[in-house]
Short mmCIF file of C-alpha atoms and ligand atoms in Angstrom, two decimals:
data_model
loop_
_atom_site.label_atom_id
_atom_site.label_comp_id
_atom_site.label_asym_id
_atom_site.label_seq_id
_atom_site.Cartn_x
_atom_site.Cartn_y
_atom_site.Cartn_z
CA MET A 1 0.00 0.00 0.00
CA SER A 2 1.36 3.43 -0.88
CA GLU A 3 2.22 6.09 1.66
CA GLN A 4 -0.81 8.17 0.60
CA GLN A 5 -3.16 5.22 1.14
CA HIS A 6 -1.75 4.52 4.58
CA ARG A 7 -2.24 8.11 5.45
CA HIS A 8 -5.83 8.51 4.43
CA LYS A 9 -7.50 5.11 4.21
CA SER A 10 -6.04 2.74 6.78
CA GLY A 11 -7.15 2.26 10.36
CA PHE A 12 -5.36 4.02 13.19
CA GLU A 13 -3.21 1.04 14.22
CA THR A 14 -2.10 0.39 10.63
CA ARG A 15 -1.15 4.03 10.20
CA ALA A 16 0.71 3.98 13.50
CA ILE A 17 2.86 1.11 12.29
CA HIS A 18 3.34 1.98 8.61
CA ALA A 19 2.68 5.66 7.83
CA GLY A 20 5.66 7.88 7.13
CA TYR A 21 8.07 5.24 5.90
CA GLU A 22 8.40 2.66 3.13
CA PRO A 23 10.97 -0.14 3.67
CA ASP A 24 14.36 1.14 2.59
CA PRO A 25 14.77 0.56 -1.20
CA THR A 26 18.44 -0.42 -0.88
CA THR A 27 18.40 -2.80 2.07
CA GLY A 28 14.71 -3.48 2.70
CA ALA A 29 15.09 -2.31 6.33
CA VAL A 30 11.55 -2.33 7.72
CA ILE A 31 12.39 0.24 10.37
CA PRO A 32 13.80 3.64 9.41
CA PRO A 33 17.51 3.79 10.13
CA ILE A 34 18.85 6.40 12.54
CA TYR A 35 20.41 8.76 10.03
CA ALA A 36 23.20 10.08 12.24
CA THR A 37 24.43 12.56 9.68
CA SER A 38 24.54 16.33 9.69
CA THR A 39 24.99 16.73 5.95
CA TYR A 40 24.42 14.97 2.62
CA LYS A 41 26.53 14.44 -0.50
CA GLN A 42 25.23 16.50 -3.41
CA ASP A 43 25.34 15.17 -6.99
CA GLY A 44 26.73 18.40 -8.41
CA VAL A 45 25.97 21.81 -6.87
CA GLY A 46 22.29 21.84 -5.83
CA GLY A 47 21.86 18.20 -6.86
CA LEU A 48 20.11 17.01 -3.71
CA ARG A 49 19.00 13.41 -3.23
CA GLY A 50 15.40 13.48 -2.04
CA GLY A 51 15.71 17.09 -0.92
CA TYR A 52 18.21 16.37 1.87
CA GLU A 53 20.80 19.08 2.28
CA TYR A 54 21.54 19.65 5.99
CA SER A 55 19.96 17.91 9.00
CA ARG A 56 18.53 21.02 10.66
CA SER A 57 16.44 21.49 7.51
CA ALA A 58 15.52 17.81 7.10
CA ASN A 59 16.72 14.39 8.19
CA PRO A 60 15.18 11.12 6.93
CA THR A 61 14.56 9.69 10.43
CA ARG A 62 12.79 12.90 11.40
CA THR A 63 10.88 12.89 8.09
CA ALA A 64 9.54 9.40 8.95
CA LEU A 65 8.36 10.61 12.36
CA GLU A 66 6.80 13.74 10.91
CA GLY A 67 4.89 11.74 8.30
CA ASN A 68 3.71 9.28 10.91
CA ILE A 69 2.38 11.80 13.41
CA ALA A 70 0.70 13.79 10.62
CA ALA A 71 -1.13 10.62 9.57
CA LEU A 72 -2.18 9.82 13.14
CA GLU A 73 -3.63 13.30 13.65
CA ASP A 74 -5.28 13.23 10.22
CA GLY A 75 -3.26 16.30 9.23
CA GLU A 76 -1.31 17.21 6.12
CA ARG A 77 2.07 18.05 7.61
CA GLY A 78 3.83 17.17 10.84
CA PHE A 79 6.90 18.85 12.37
CA ALA A 80 9.09 17.33 15.07
CA PHE A 81 10.94 19.39 17.66
CA ALA A 82 13.46 18.99 20.46
CA SER A 83 10.70 19.35 23.10
CA GLY A 84 7.04 20.24 23.44
CA LEU A 85 7.98 23.76 24.49
CA ALA A 86 10.24 24.15 21.45
CA ALA A 87 7.25 23.19 19.29
CA GLU A 88 5.07 25.74 21.10
CA ASP A 89 7.59 28.56 20.75
CA THR A 90 8.10 27.82 17.06
CA LEU A 91 4.36 27.87 16.46
CA VAL A 92 3.87 31.14 18.32
CA ARG A 93 6.59 32.90 16.38
CA SER A 94 5.37 31.43 13.09
CA VAL A 95 1.92 32.94 13.56
CA CYS A 96 2.08 35.83 16.04
CA ARG A 97 3.80 39.19 15.90
CA PRO A 98 4.69 41.57 18.76
CA GLY A 99 1.48 43.41 19.74
CA ASP A 100 -0.74 40.37 19.13
CA HIS A 101 -2.77 38.64 21.80
CA VAL A 102 -3.47 35.00 22.65
CA VAL A 103 -6.05 33.33 24.89
CA ILE A 104 -4.57 30.54 27.03
CA PRO A 105 -6.16 28.01 29.41
CA ASP A 106 -6.62 29.25 32.97
CA ASP A 107 -5.14 25.94 34.10
CA ALA A 108 -2.51 25.48 31.42
CA TYR A 109 0.51 23.25 31.90
CA GLY A 110 2.88 25.35 34.04
CA GLY A 111 5.61 25.39 31.40
CA THR A 112 3.21 26.63 28.74
CA PHE A 113 2.05 29.40 31.05
CA ARG A 114 5.66 30.32 31.83
CA LEU A 115 6.47 30.44 28.12
CA PHE A 116 3.68 32.96 27.50
CA ASP A 117 4.14 34.88 30.75
CA LYS A 118 7.92 35.14 30.94
CA VAL A 119 9.20 34.69 27.40
CA GLU A 120 6.61 35.63 24.76
CA LYS A 121 5.36 38.56 26.85
CA VAL A 122 8.80 40.18 26.85
CA TRP A 123 8.75 39.75 23.09
CA GLY A 124 5.47 41.76 23.01
CA LEU A 125 2.79 39.08 22.97
CA GLU A 126 -0.09 39.60 25.41
CA HIS A 127 -2.10 36.75 26.88
CA SER A 128 -5.36 36.30 28.81
CA PRO A 129 -6.33 33.17 30.70
CA ALA A 130 -9.81 31.67 30.24
CA ALA A 131 -11.46 28.41 31.30
CA VAL A 132 -11.35 26.02 28.34
CA SER A 133 -14.53 24.36 29.61
CA ASP A 134 -16.45 27.64 29.23
CA VAL A 135 -16.84 28.63 25.57
CA ASP A 136 -18.43 31.97 26.53
CA GLU A 137 -15.51 32.84 28.78
CA VAL A 138 -13.07 32.04 25.98
CA ALA A 139 -15.14 34.13 23.55
CA ALA A 140 -15.15 37.05 26.01
CA ALA A 141 -11.36 36.85 26.40
CA ILE A 142 -10.81 37.22 22.64
CA ARG A 143 -9.81 40.71 21.52
CA PRO A 144 -11.11 41.06 17.98
CA GLY A 145 -8.40 42.20 15.60
CA GLU A 146 -5.65 41.41 18.12
CA THR A 147 -6.14 37.79 19.11
CA THR A 148 -4.27 35.54 16.72
CA LEU A 149 -4.41 32.29 18.69
CA VAL A 150 -6.91 30.60 20.97
CA TRP A 151 -4.81 28.01 22.77
CA VAL A 152 -6.45 25.13 24.59
CA GLU A 153 -5.45 21.93 26.26
CA THR A 154 -8.10 19.27 26.59
CA PRO A 155 -8.08 17.52 28.95
CA THR A 156 -6.07 20.12 30.84
CA ASN A 157 -3.05 19.51 33.02
CA PRO A 158 -3.57 18.81 35.95
CA LEU A 159 -7.27 19.57 36.53
CA LEU A 160 -8.50 17.53 33.54
CA ASN A 161 -10.99 20.14 32.41
CA VAL A 162 -12.50 19.43 29.01
CA GLY A 163 -12.92 21.96 26.20
CA ASP A 164 -15.45 21.50 23.40
CA ILE A 165 -13.06 21.58 20.42
CA ALA A 166 -15.73 22.12 17.74
CA ALA A 167 -17.37 24.97 19.66
CA LEU A 168 -14.02 26.59 20.48
CA ALA A 169 -12.99 26.37 16.82
CA GLY A 170 -16.18 28.24 15.91
CA VAL A 171 -15.46 31.00 18.42
CA ALA A 172 -11.82 31.34 17.35
CA HIS A 173 -12.63 31.37 13.64
CA ASP A 174 -15.41 33.96 14.07
CA ALA A 175 -12.73 36.30 15.45
CA GLY A 176 -10.21 35.45 12.72
CA ALA A 177 -7.99 33.52 15.16
CA LEU A 178 -6.57 30.01 14.90
CA LEU A 179 -7.50 27.28 17.36
CA VAL A 180 -4.49 25.44 18.77
CA VAL A 181 -5.13 22.24 20.72
CA ASP A 182 -2.47 20.73 22.95
CA ASN A 183 -3.39 17.06 22.53
CA THR A 184 -0.68 15.71 24.82
CA PHE A 185 -3.01 14.22 27.45
CA ALA A 186 -5.39 12.50 25.03
CA SER A 187 -2.88 11.46 22.34
CA PRO A 188 -4.04 11.09 18.73
CA TYR A 189 -5.47 7.66 19.55
CA LEU A 190 -8.15 9.10 21.83
CA GLN A 191 -8.81 12.44 20.13
CA GLN A 192 -8.07 14.07 16.77
CA PRO A 193 -8.60 17.81 17.13
CA LEU A 194 -8.01 18.66 13.45
CA THR A 195 -11.03 16.57 12.48
CA LEU A 196 -13.10 18.64 14.95
CA GLY A 197 -12.08 21.99 13.47
CA ALA A 198 -8.79 22.86 15.21
CA ASP A 199 -6.06 24.42 13.05
CA VAL A 200 -2.99 23.17 14.86
CA VAL A 201 -2.28 20.23 17.15
CA VAL A 202 0.59 20.49 19.63
CA HIS A 203 2.21 17.55 21.37
CA SER A 204 4.74 17.03 24.02
CA THR A 205 5.73 13.72 22.40
CA THR A 206 7.73 13.15 25.58
CA LYS A 207 4.46 11.79 26.98
CA TYR A 208 2.10 9.20 25.43
CA CYS A 209 3.50 9.43 21.89
CA GLY A 210 7.00 8.40 23.00
CA GLY A 211 5.41 6.41 25.78
CA HIS A 212 8.50 4.98 27.50
CA SER A 213 9.92 7.98 29.42
CA ASP A 214 13.14 7.74 27.45
CA VAL A 215 12.97 10.76 25.14
CA VAL A 216 11.98 14.44 25.23
CA GLY A 217 10.29 15.78 22.10
CA GLY A 218 7.52 17.87 20.64
CA ALA A 219 5.39 18.00 17.51
CA LEU A 220 3.06 20.26 15.57
CA VAL A 221 0.52 18.99 13.04
CA VAL A 222 -1.44 21.20 10.65
CA ARG A 223 -3.86 20.73 7.79
CA ASP A 224 -3.52 24.02 5.96
CA LEU A 225 -0.58 24.05 3.58
CA GLU A 226 0.00 27.80 3.82
CA LEU A 227 0.29 27.48 7.58
CA ALA A 228 2.56 24.46 7.07
CA GLU A 229 4.86 26.65 4.95
CA LYS A 230 5.17 29.19 7.76
CA VAL A 231 5.80 26.55 10.41
CA GLY A 232 8.30 24.72 8.20
CA PHE A 233 10.18 27.96 7.56
CA HIS A 234 10.36 28.74 11.28
CA GLN A 235 11.29 25.17 12.22
CA ASN A 236 14.39 25.52 10.08
CA ALA A 237 15.03 29.19 10.85
CA MET A 238 14.73 28.74 14.63
CA GLY A 239 16.37 25.32 14.61
CA ALA A 240 14.84 23.57 17.65
CA VAL A 241 14.48 20.32 15.71
CA ALA A 242 14.25 16.73 16.93
CA GLY A 243 17.52 14.87 16.39
CA PRO A 244 17.60 11.52 14.57
CA PHE A 245 18.03 9.37 17.71
CA ASP A 246 15.13 11.10 19.45
CA SER A 247 12.99 10.90 16.30
CA TRP A 248 13.65 7.16 16.09
CA LEU A 249 12.65 6.56 19.71
CA THR A 250 9.48 8.60 19.34
CA LEU A 251 8.54 6.79 16.14
CA ARG A 252 9.06 3.45 17.84
CA GLY A 253 6.78 4.59 20.65
CA LEU A 254 4.04 5.67 18.25
CA LYS A 255 3.83 2.20 16.72
CA THR A 256 2.35 0.82 19.96
CA LEU A 257 0.33 3.90 20.94
CA ALA A 258 -3.07 2.26 20.40
CA VAL A 259 -2.44 -0.81 22.52
CA ARG A 260 -0.73 1.17 25.24
CA MET A 261 -3.53 3.73 25.41
CA ASP A 262 -6.19 1.07 25.76
CA ARG A 263 -4.33 -0.44 28.71
CA HIS A 264 -3.72 3.00 30.24
CA CYS A 265 -7.48 3.61 30.04
CA ASP A 266 -8.37 0.16 31.49
CA ASN A 267 -6.03 0.68 34.43
CA ALA A 268 -7.14 4.28 35.01
CA GLU A 269 -10.76 3.12 35.19
CA ARG A 270 -9.82 0.53 37.84
CA VAL A 271 -7.92 3.13 39.86
CA VAL A 272 -10.78 5.64 39.57
CA ASP A 273 -13.24 3.01 40.84
CA PHE A 274 -11.02 2.45 43.85
CA LEU A 275 -10.38 6.13 44.61
CA THR A 276 -14.02 7.22 44.34
CA SER A 277 -14.99 4.94 47.24
CA HIS A 278 -11.99 5.75 49.46
CA PRO A 279 -12.84 7.72 52.63
CA LYS A 280 -9.62 9.77 52.51
CA VAL A 281 -10.23 10.97 48.97
CA GLY A 282 -12.43 14.04 48.72
CA GLU A 283 -12.78 14.36 44.96
CA VAL A 284 -11.68 12.27 42.00
CA ILE A 285 -11.18 14.17 38.76
CA TYR A 286 -11.47 12.00 35.64
CA PRO A 287 -13.39 12.90 32.44
CA GLY A 288 -14.78 9.35 32.31
CA LEU A 289 -16.82 9.90 35.47
CA GLU A 290 -20.43 10.88 34.80
CA THR A 291 -20.09 13.45 37.57
CA HIS A 292 -17.25 15.23 35.73
CA PRO A 293 -18.62 18.52 34.33
CA GLY A 294 -16.97 17.85 30.95
CA HIS A 295 -18.06 14.21 30.69
CA GLU A 296 -20.63 14.74 27.95
CA VAL A 297 -18.22 16.71 25.75
CA ALA A 298 -15.45 14.17 26.40
CA GLN A 299 -17.81 11.37 25.42
CA ARG A 300 -18.49 13.15 22.13
CA GLN A 301 -14.92 13.97 21.17
CA MET A 302 -12.77 11.30 22.82
CA LYS A 303 -12.62 7.56 22.15
CA ARG A 304 -11.91 6.83 25.84
CA TYR A 305 -10.84 9.02 28.76
CA GLY A 306 -7.11 8.48 29.10
CA GLY A 307 -4.62 7.48 31.75
CA MET A 308 -4.40 10.71 33.75
CA VAL A 309 -6.28 10.96 37.03
CA SER A 310 -6.16 13.73 39.63
CA PHE A 311 -7.61 13.54 43.13
CA ARG A 312 -7.89 15.69 46.22
CA VAL A 313 -7.23 14.17 49.60
CA THR A 314 -9.22 15.05 52.70
CA GLY A 315 -6.13 15.69 54.87
CA GLY A 316 -4.87 18.80 53.03
CA GLU A 317 -1.42 19.45 51.55
CA LYS A 318 0.45 17.45 54.22
CA HIS A 319 -1.50 14.30 53.40
CA ALA A 320 -1.16 14.90 49.63
CA LEU A 321 2.63 15.10 50.02
CA GLN A 322 2.65 11.95 52.19
CA VAL A 323 0.68 9.99 49.60
CA CYS A 324 3.14 11.05 46.89
CA GLU A 325 6.10 9.96 49.00
CA ARG A 326 4.65 6.64 50.19
CA THR A 327 3.85 4.85 46.94
CA GLU A 328 6.18 2.11 45.75
CA VAL A 329 4.83 1.06 42.35
CA PHE A 330 3.87 4.63 41.41
CA THR A 331 7.19 6.46 41.06
CA LEU A 332 7.36 9.99 42.45
CA GLY A 333 8.31 12.10 39.47
CA GLU A 334 7.32 14.74 36.96
CA SER A 335 6.13 13.89 33.46
CA LEU A 336 3.47 11.42 32.42
CA GLY A 337 2.34 9.09 29.68
CA GLY A 338 5.04 6.43 30.05
CA VAL A 339 4.43 2.72 30.59
CA GLU A 340 5.32 3.12 34.27
CA SER A 341 2.92 4.75 36.73
CA LEU A 342 3.97 8.12 38.10
CA ILE A 343 2.66 10.23 40.97
CA GLU A 344 3.28 13.88 41.72
CA HIS A 345 2.15 16.90 43.70
CA PRO A 346 1.35 19.55 41.05
CA GLY A 347 1.43 22.47 43.51
CA ARG A 348 5.04 21.79 44.50
CA MET A 349 6.27 20.12 41.31
CA THR A 350 4.96 20.53 37.73
CA HIS A 351 2.89 23.60 38.52
CA ALA A 352 5.18 25.37 40.99
CA SER A 353 5.71 28.07 38.33
CA VAL A 354 2.04 29.14 38.60
CA ALA A 355 2.06 29.54 42.41
CA GLY A 356 0.62 32.92 43.38
CA THR A 357 -1.01 33.47 39.98
CA ASP A 358 -4.63 32.94 38.84
CA LEU A 359 -3.50 29.53 37.62
CA GLU A 360 -2.49 28.21 41.06
CA VAL A 361 -3.63 24.62 41.69
CA PRO A 362 -5.13 23.28 44.97
CA ALA A 363 -2.53 22.22 47.56
CA ASP A 364 -4.38 18.97 48.36
CA LEU A 365 -4.24 17.81 44.75
CA VAL A 366 -2.37 14.68 43.68
CA ARG A 367 -1.88 13.82 40.01
CA ILE A 368 -1.22 10.31 38.78
CA SER A 369 -0.22 9.02 35.39
CA VAL A 370 -1.61 5.49 35.43
CA GLY A 371 0.80 3.15 33.68
CA ILE A 372 0.30 -0.27 32.18
CA GLU A 373 1.46 -2.42 35.11
CA THR A 374 -0.88 -4.99 36.70
CA ALA A 375 -3.98 -3.05 37.79
CA ASP A 376 -4.26 -4.91 41.14
CA ASP A 377 -0.74 -3.78 42.05
CA LEU A 378 -1.58 -0.17 41.29
CA VAL A 379 -4.71 -0.23 43.43
CA ALA A 380 -2.88 -1.97 46.32
CA ASP A 381 -0.10 0.63 46.14
CA LEU A 382 -2.51 3.56 46.38
CA GLU A 383 -4.42 1.86 49.19
CA ARG A 384 -1.20 1.52 51.20
CA ALA A 385 -0.13 5.10 50.44
CA LEU A 386 -3.46 6.63 51.43
CA GLY A 387 -2.98 4.99 54.84
C1 PLP B 401 0.18 19.33 28.30
C2 PLP B 401 1.64 19.63 28.07
N1 PLP B 401 2.00 20.40 27.05
C3 PLP B 401 3.29 20.71 26.81
C4 PLP B 401 4.30 20.25 27.63
C5 PLP B 401 5.73 20.64 27.36
O1 PLP B 401 6.43 19.59 26.76
P1 PLP B 401 7.99 19.29 26.96
O2 PLP B 401 8.19 19.00 28.41
O3 PLP B 401 8.23 18.11 26.06
O4 PLP B 401 8.73 20.51 26.53
C6 PLP B 401 3.96 19.41 28.71
C7 PLP B 401 5.03 18.89 29.60
O5 PLP B 401 4.76 18.35 30.64
C8 PLP B 401 2.60 19.10 28.94
O6 PLP B 401 2.23 18.32 29.96
#
């Protein structure tokens, strides 16, 4: 089957395994080699083989990853970066100019908030936070003529709020802005924002896409070719590209995304069942729960509800910190989306950079990334840690 057919006709799992790469014509290698080369021999001046000239501009291992993630998000072009934040910065400077304005989630990932608040702001880009779960609030935060991007995460990190992608796209487009969806938490297996009207998908591929906590990376996927031109220009001009080794690891991770995600979801559902009936847990936040305010929207736009669960303990911050320090199967650490379960205290760890701002998270909140270990072991570990 040709590359084009894989991209547009095959099922998700087939695309995950085949899109972006045809077995090497010389050796038949079924997996893209790690092209550890910075430059390429030219057949006469300007005589490039397959367009490869210099590895900041393009590298075949990165090309394979970019084709693969574009196919998984049902986009036209994918771009791979050295980290999620590098992808975000490249996108912002591809589309925005000093004096522009962006709307960001009022509970954005701390690093994304810091990027807008401490880096892009100095460069002249204004931002306003709004709740992604409230389309009217997002609409009210838009400044017509100035807002170039409406940026959402759904589900958000760490409060797992859900934004209605189709409705938010409508609001953004009415104001002449682009809708950017950070799809890191859902992954393309559970949600494809471009098919719901978003203009750009952002990933920290460090998380579910890579899936094994062994590589840091980021990606952008777009449908519009004019926008792709701008992003491609800036990817090369700014230079924060994914290297060939990192691209290879991320591509290997993507091949098993579907099976991993299903197990993440199975295990998260088991853990949620346990936590919701535990006397020391005040609130369990998971979009799969019917009581979650975004459940109906999540049901509409997601295949399942993911492996991220947040919960508030009844004993305040002290107890939340104790729980994080007592688990043995859940590893205390930042990040998420790997095969191993992780636990963290957002207020002191991933979201410390939003302390004292409107985006501050509750002190009694614990966030877990439910891995794909034996579900009984995960439940027993949390039971022990809750005391
Ligand atoms: C939702 C989300 N977006 C973006 C990022 C930034 O990605 P990276 O750490 O790969 O730069 C993260 C990192 O945790 C994240 O959780």
